[in-house]
PDB file of C-alpha atoms in Angstrom:
ATOM      1  CA  MET A   1       0.000   0.000   0.000  1.00 59.00           C
ATOM      2  CA  THR A   2       1.441   3.344  -0.978  1.00 66.00           C
ATOM      3  CA  SER A   3       0.606   6.579   0.723  1.00 67.00           C
ATOM      4  CA  SER A   4       1.677  10.165   0.240  1.00 80.00           C
ATOM      5  CA  LYS A   5       0.999  10.988   3.909  1.00 87.00           C
ATOM      6  CA  LEU A   6       3.836  12.066   6.150  1.00 90.00           C
ATOM      7  CA  PHE A   7       3.608  11.336   9.848  1.00 90.00           C
ATOM      8  CA  SER A   8       5.611  12.930  12.615  1.00 92.00           C
ATOM      9  CA  ARG A   9       5.461  12.550  16.365  1.00 92.00           C
ATOM     10  CA  VAL A  10       7.184  14.257  19.284  1.00 92.00           C
ATOM     11  CA  THR A  11       9.155  12.214  21.801  1.00 93.00           C
ATOM     12  CA  LEU A  12       7.237  10.249  24.408  1.00 91.00           C
ATOM     13  CA  SER A  13       6.402  11.787  27.751  1.00 86.00           C
ATOM     14  CA  THR A  14       5.270  10.019  30.887  1.00 85.00           C
ATOM     15  CA  VAL A  15       2.806  11.252  33.474  1.00 76.00           C
ATOM     16  CA  ALA A  16       2.151   9.319  36.676  1.00 79.00           C
ATOM     17  CA  ALA A  17      -1.576   9.258  37.399  1.00 79.00           C
ATOM     18  CA  ASP A  18      -2.162   8.995  41.101  1.00 84.00           C
ATOM     19  CA  THR A  19      -5.517  10.801  41.021  1.00 88.00           C
ATOM     20  CA  ILE A  20      -8.594  10.260  38.910  1.00 90.00           C
ATOM     21  CA  VAL A  21     -11.342  12.885  39.019  1.00 93.00           C
ATOM     22  CA  SER A  22     -14.760  12.200  37.550  1.00 93.00           C
ATOM     23  CA  SER A  23     -17.998  14.049  37.124  1.00 93.00           C
ATOM     24  CA  LEU A  24     -21.322  13.493  35.385  1.00 92.00           C
ATOM     25  CA  LEU A  25     -22.341  16.272  32.986  1.00 92.00           C
ATOM     26  CA  THR A  26     -25.982  16.246  31.932  1.00 90.00           C
ATOM     27  CA  VAL A  27     -26.894  18.255  28.832  1.00 88.00           C
ATOM     28  CA  GLN A  28     -30.577  18.936  28.250  1.00 86.00           C
ATOM     29  CA  THR A  29     -31.368  19.562  24.595  1.00 82.00           C
ATOM     30  CA  SER A  30     -34.506  20.315  22.663  1.00 79.00           C
ATOM     31  CA  GLY A  31     -33.690  17.730  20.011  1.00 77.00           C
ATOM     32  CA  ARG A  32     -31.224  17.402  17.196  1.00 79.00           C
ATOM     33  CA  GLY A  33     -28.372  19.828  16.835  1.00 83.00           C
ATOM     34  CA  PHE A  34     -24.992  20.570  18.329  1.00 87.00           C
ATOM     35  CA  SER A  35     -24.152  21.516  21.918  1.00 89.00           C
ATOM     36  CA  ASP A  36     -20.782  23.121  22.576  1.00 90.00           C
ATOM     37  CA  ILE A  37     -19.546  21.735  25.903  1.00 92.00           C
ATOM     38  CA  THR A  38     -16.069  23.298  25.747  1.00 92.00           C
ATOM     39  CA  ALA A  39     -16.743  25.758  28.583  1.00 94.00           C
ATOM     40  CA  GLU A  40     -18.085  22.987  30.828  1.00 95.00           C
ATOM     41  CA  ILE A  41     -15.045  20.785  30.181  1.00 95.00           C
ATOM     42  CA  THR A  42     -12.717  23.738  30.841  1.00 95.00           C
ATOM     43  CA  LYS A  43     -14.546  24.421  34.111  1.00 96.00           C
ATOM     44  CA  PHE A  44     -14.200  20.762  35.130  1.00 96.00           C
ATOM     45  CA  VAL A  45     -10.449  20.747  34.424  1.00 95.00           C
ATOM     46  CA  LYS A  46      -9.982  23.937  36.474  1.00 96.00           C
ATOM     47  CA  GLN A  47     -12.073  22.600  39.372  1.00 95.00           C
ATOM     48  CA  ALA A  48     -10.059  19.378  39.314  1.00 94.00           C
ATOM     49  CA  GLY A  49      -6.854  21.418  39.611  1.00 93.00           C
ATOM     50  CA  ALA A  50      -5.348  19.498  36.713  1.00 90.00           C
ATOM     51  CA  LYS A  51      -2.016  20.664  35.371  1.00 86.00           C
ATOM     52  CA  GLU A  52      -1.426  17.680  33.090  1.00 83.00           C
ATOM     53  CA  GLY A  53      -3.461  14.709  32.029  1.00 85.00           C
ATOM     54  CA  ALA A  54      -6.251  13.582  29.765  1.00 89.00           C
ATOM     55  CA  VAL A  55      -9.973  14.130  29.691  1.00 92.00           C
ATOM     56  CA  THR A  56     -12.071  11.159  28.671  1.00 92.00           C
ATOM     57  CA  LEU A  57     -15.631  11.821  27.550  1.00 92.00           C
ATOM     58  CA  PHE A  58     -18.243   9.086  27.376  1.00 90.00           C
ATOM     59  CA  ILE A  59     -21.736   9.661  26.026  1.00 87.00           C
ATOM     60  CA  ARG A  60     -24.454   7.371  27.326  1.00 81.00           C
ATOM     61  CA  HIS A  61     -27.056   7.892  24.623  1.00 75.00           C
ATOM     62  CA  THR A  62     -26.861   5.647  21.569  1.00 69.00           C
ATOM     63  CA  SER A  63     -28.433   8.135  19.160  1.00 71.00           C
ATOM     64  CA  ALA A  64     -25.956  10.895  19.978  1.00 79.00           C
ATOM     65  CA  SER A  65     -22.268  11.364  19.348  1.00 84.00           C
ATOM     66  CA  LEU A  66     -19.272  13.473  20.248  1.00 87.00           C
ATOM     67  CA  THR A  67     -17.398  15.487  17.652  1.00 87.00           C
ATOM     68  CA  ILE A  68     -14.199  17.466  17.964  1.00 86.00           C
ATOM     69  CA  GLN A  69     -13.607  20.455  15.722  1.00 83.00           C
ATOM     70  CA  GLU A  70     -11.844  23.778  15.881  1.00 80.00           C
ATOM     71  CA  ASN A  71     -15.120  25.717  15.525  1.00 79.00           C
ATOM     72  CA  ALA A  72     -13.395  28.745  13.951  1.00 86.00           C
ATOM     73  CA  ASP A  73     -15.896  28.953  11.096  1.00 90.00           C
ATOM     74  CA  PRO A  74     -19.578  28.783  12.141  1.00 84.00           C
ATOM     75  CA  SER A  75     -20.544  27.362   8.744  1.00 92.00           C
ATOM     76  CA  VAL A  76     -18.767  24.110   9.667  1.00 91.00           C
ATOM     77  CA  LEU A  77     -21.759  23.192  11.849  1.00 89.00           C
ATOM     78  CA  GLU A  78     -24.063  23.823   8.892  1.00 91.00           C
ATOM     79  CA  ASP A  79     -21.868  21.590   6.710  1.00 92.00           C
ATOM     80  CA  LEU A  80     -21.879  18.845   9.354  1.00 90.00           C
ATOM     81  CA  THR A  81     -25.667  19.069   9.652  1.00 89.00           C
ATOM     82  CA  THR A  82     -26.024  18.828   5.875  1.00 93.00           C
ATOM     83  CA  ALA A  83     -23.709  15.800   5.718  1.00 93.00           C
ATOM     84  CA  LEU A  84     -25.531  14.031   8.561  1.00 88.00           C
ATOM     85  CA  ASP A  85     -28.921  14.776   6.987  1.00 89.00           C
ATOM     86  CA  ARG A  86     -27.717  13.102   3.797  1.00 93.00           C
ATOM     87  CA  LEU A  87     -26.241  10.148   5.673  1.00 89.00           C
ATOM     88  CA  ALA A  88     -29.187   9.521   8.015  1.00 83.00           C
ATOM     89  CA  PRO A  89     -32.301  11.491   6.981  1.00 85.00           C
ATOM     90  CA  GLU A  90     -35.059  11.882   9.555  1.00 79.00           C
ATOM     91  CA  ASP A  91     -37.537  10.190   7.226  1.00 81.00           C
ATOM     92  CA  GLY A  92     -35.238   7.241   6.560  1.00 81.00           C
ATOM     93  CA  GLY A  93     -37.745   4.628   7.728  1.00 81.00           C
ATOM     94  CA  TRP A  94     -35.978   3.923  11.013  1.00 75.00           C
ATOM     95  CA  ARG A  95     -37.555   1.132  13.070  1.00 76.00           C
ATOM     96  CA  HIS A  96     -35.805   1.139  16.419  1.00 72.00           C
ATOM     97  CA  ASP A  97     -37.445   3.058  19.245  1.00 69.00           C
ATOM     98  CA  THR A  98     -36.832   0.863  22.294  1.00 74.00           C
ATOM     99  CA  GLU A  99     -35.087   3.641  24.205  1.00 67.00           C
ATOM    100  CA  GLY A 100     -38.100   5.892  24.334  1.00 66.00           C
ATOM    101  CA  PRO A 101     -39.483   8.896  22.507  1.00 62.00           C
ATOM    102  CA  ASP A 102     -36.067  10.554  22.101  1.00 59.00           C
ATOM    103  CA  ASP A 103     -34.519   7.553  20.366  1.00 59.00           C
ATOM    104  CA  MET A 104     -35.347   8.650  16.821  1.00 56.00           C
ATOM    105  CA  PRO A 105     -37.372  11.475  15.308  1.00 56.00           C
ATOM    106  CA  ARG A 106     -41.113  10.957  15.742  1.00 51.00           C
ATOM    107  CA  MET A 107     -41.879  11.516  12.075  1.00 45.00           C
ATOM    108  CA  SER A 108     -39.857   8.468  11.036  1.00 40.00           C
ATOM    109  CA  ARG A 109     -41.562   5.968  13.318  1.00 41.00           C
ATOM    110  CA  PRO A 110     -44.189   3.599  11.955  1.00 45.00           C
ATOM    111  CA  CYS A 111     -47.731   4.487  13.062  1.00 41.00           C
TER     112      CYS A 111
END
């Protein structure tokens, strides 16, 4: 396999983790769309007093996802919405709804 990609990596660094801090963040939404949680994550890191480390995010809902982007251009969210609408349209004939009324859009459920 040939590739024109060039990879580079800085030298390894080691951090001893003797403390793990966790918190549950609940985000109430009105439906589909994006929720910027950057400020909440920043607040968590500050409250934890972290100087070095990693933040691990886990989302419990199966019909939601996490994305990471630089968010410099607001039209990126519009492009992402357009791409997701093409990939999984609301009226795609989805059948699963075992997780409740927020599992899939109401208009796509069989009557």
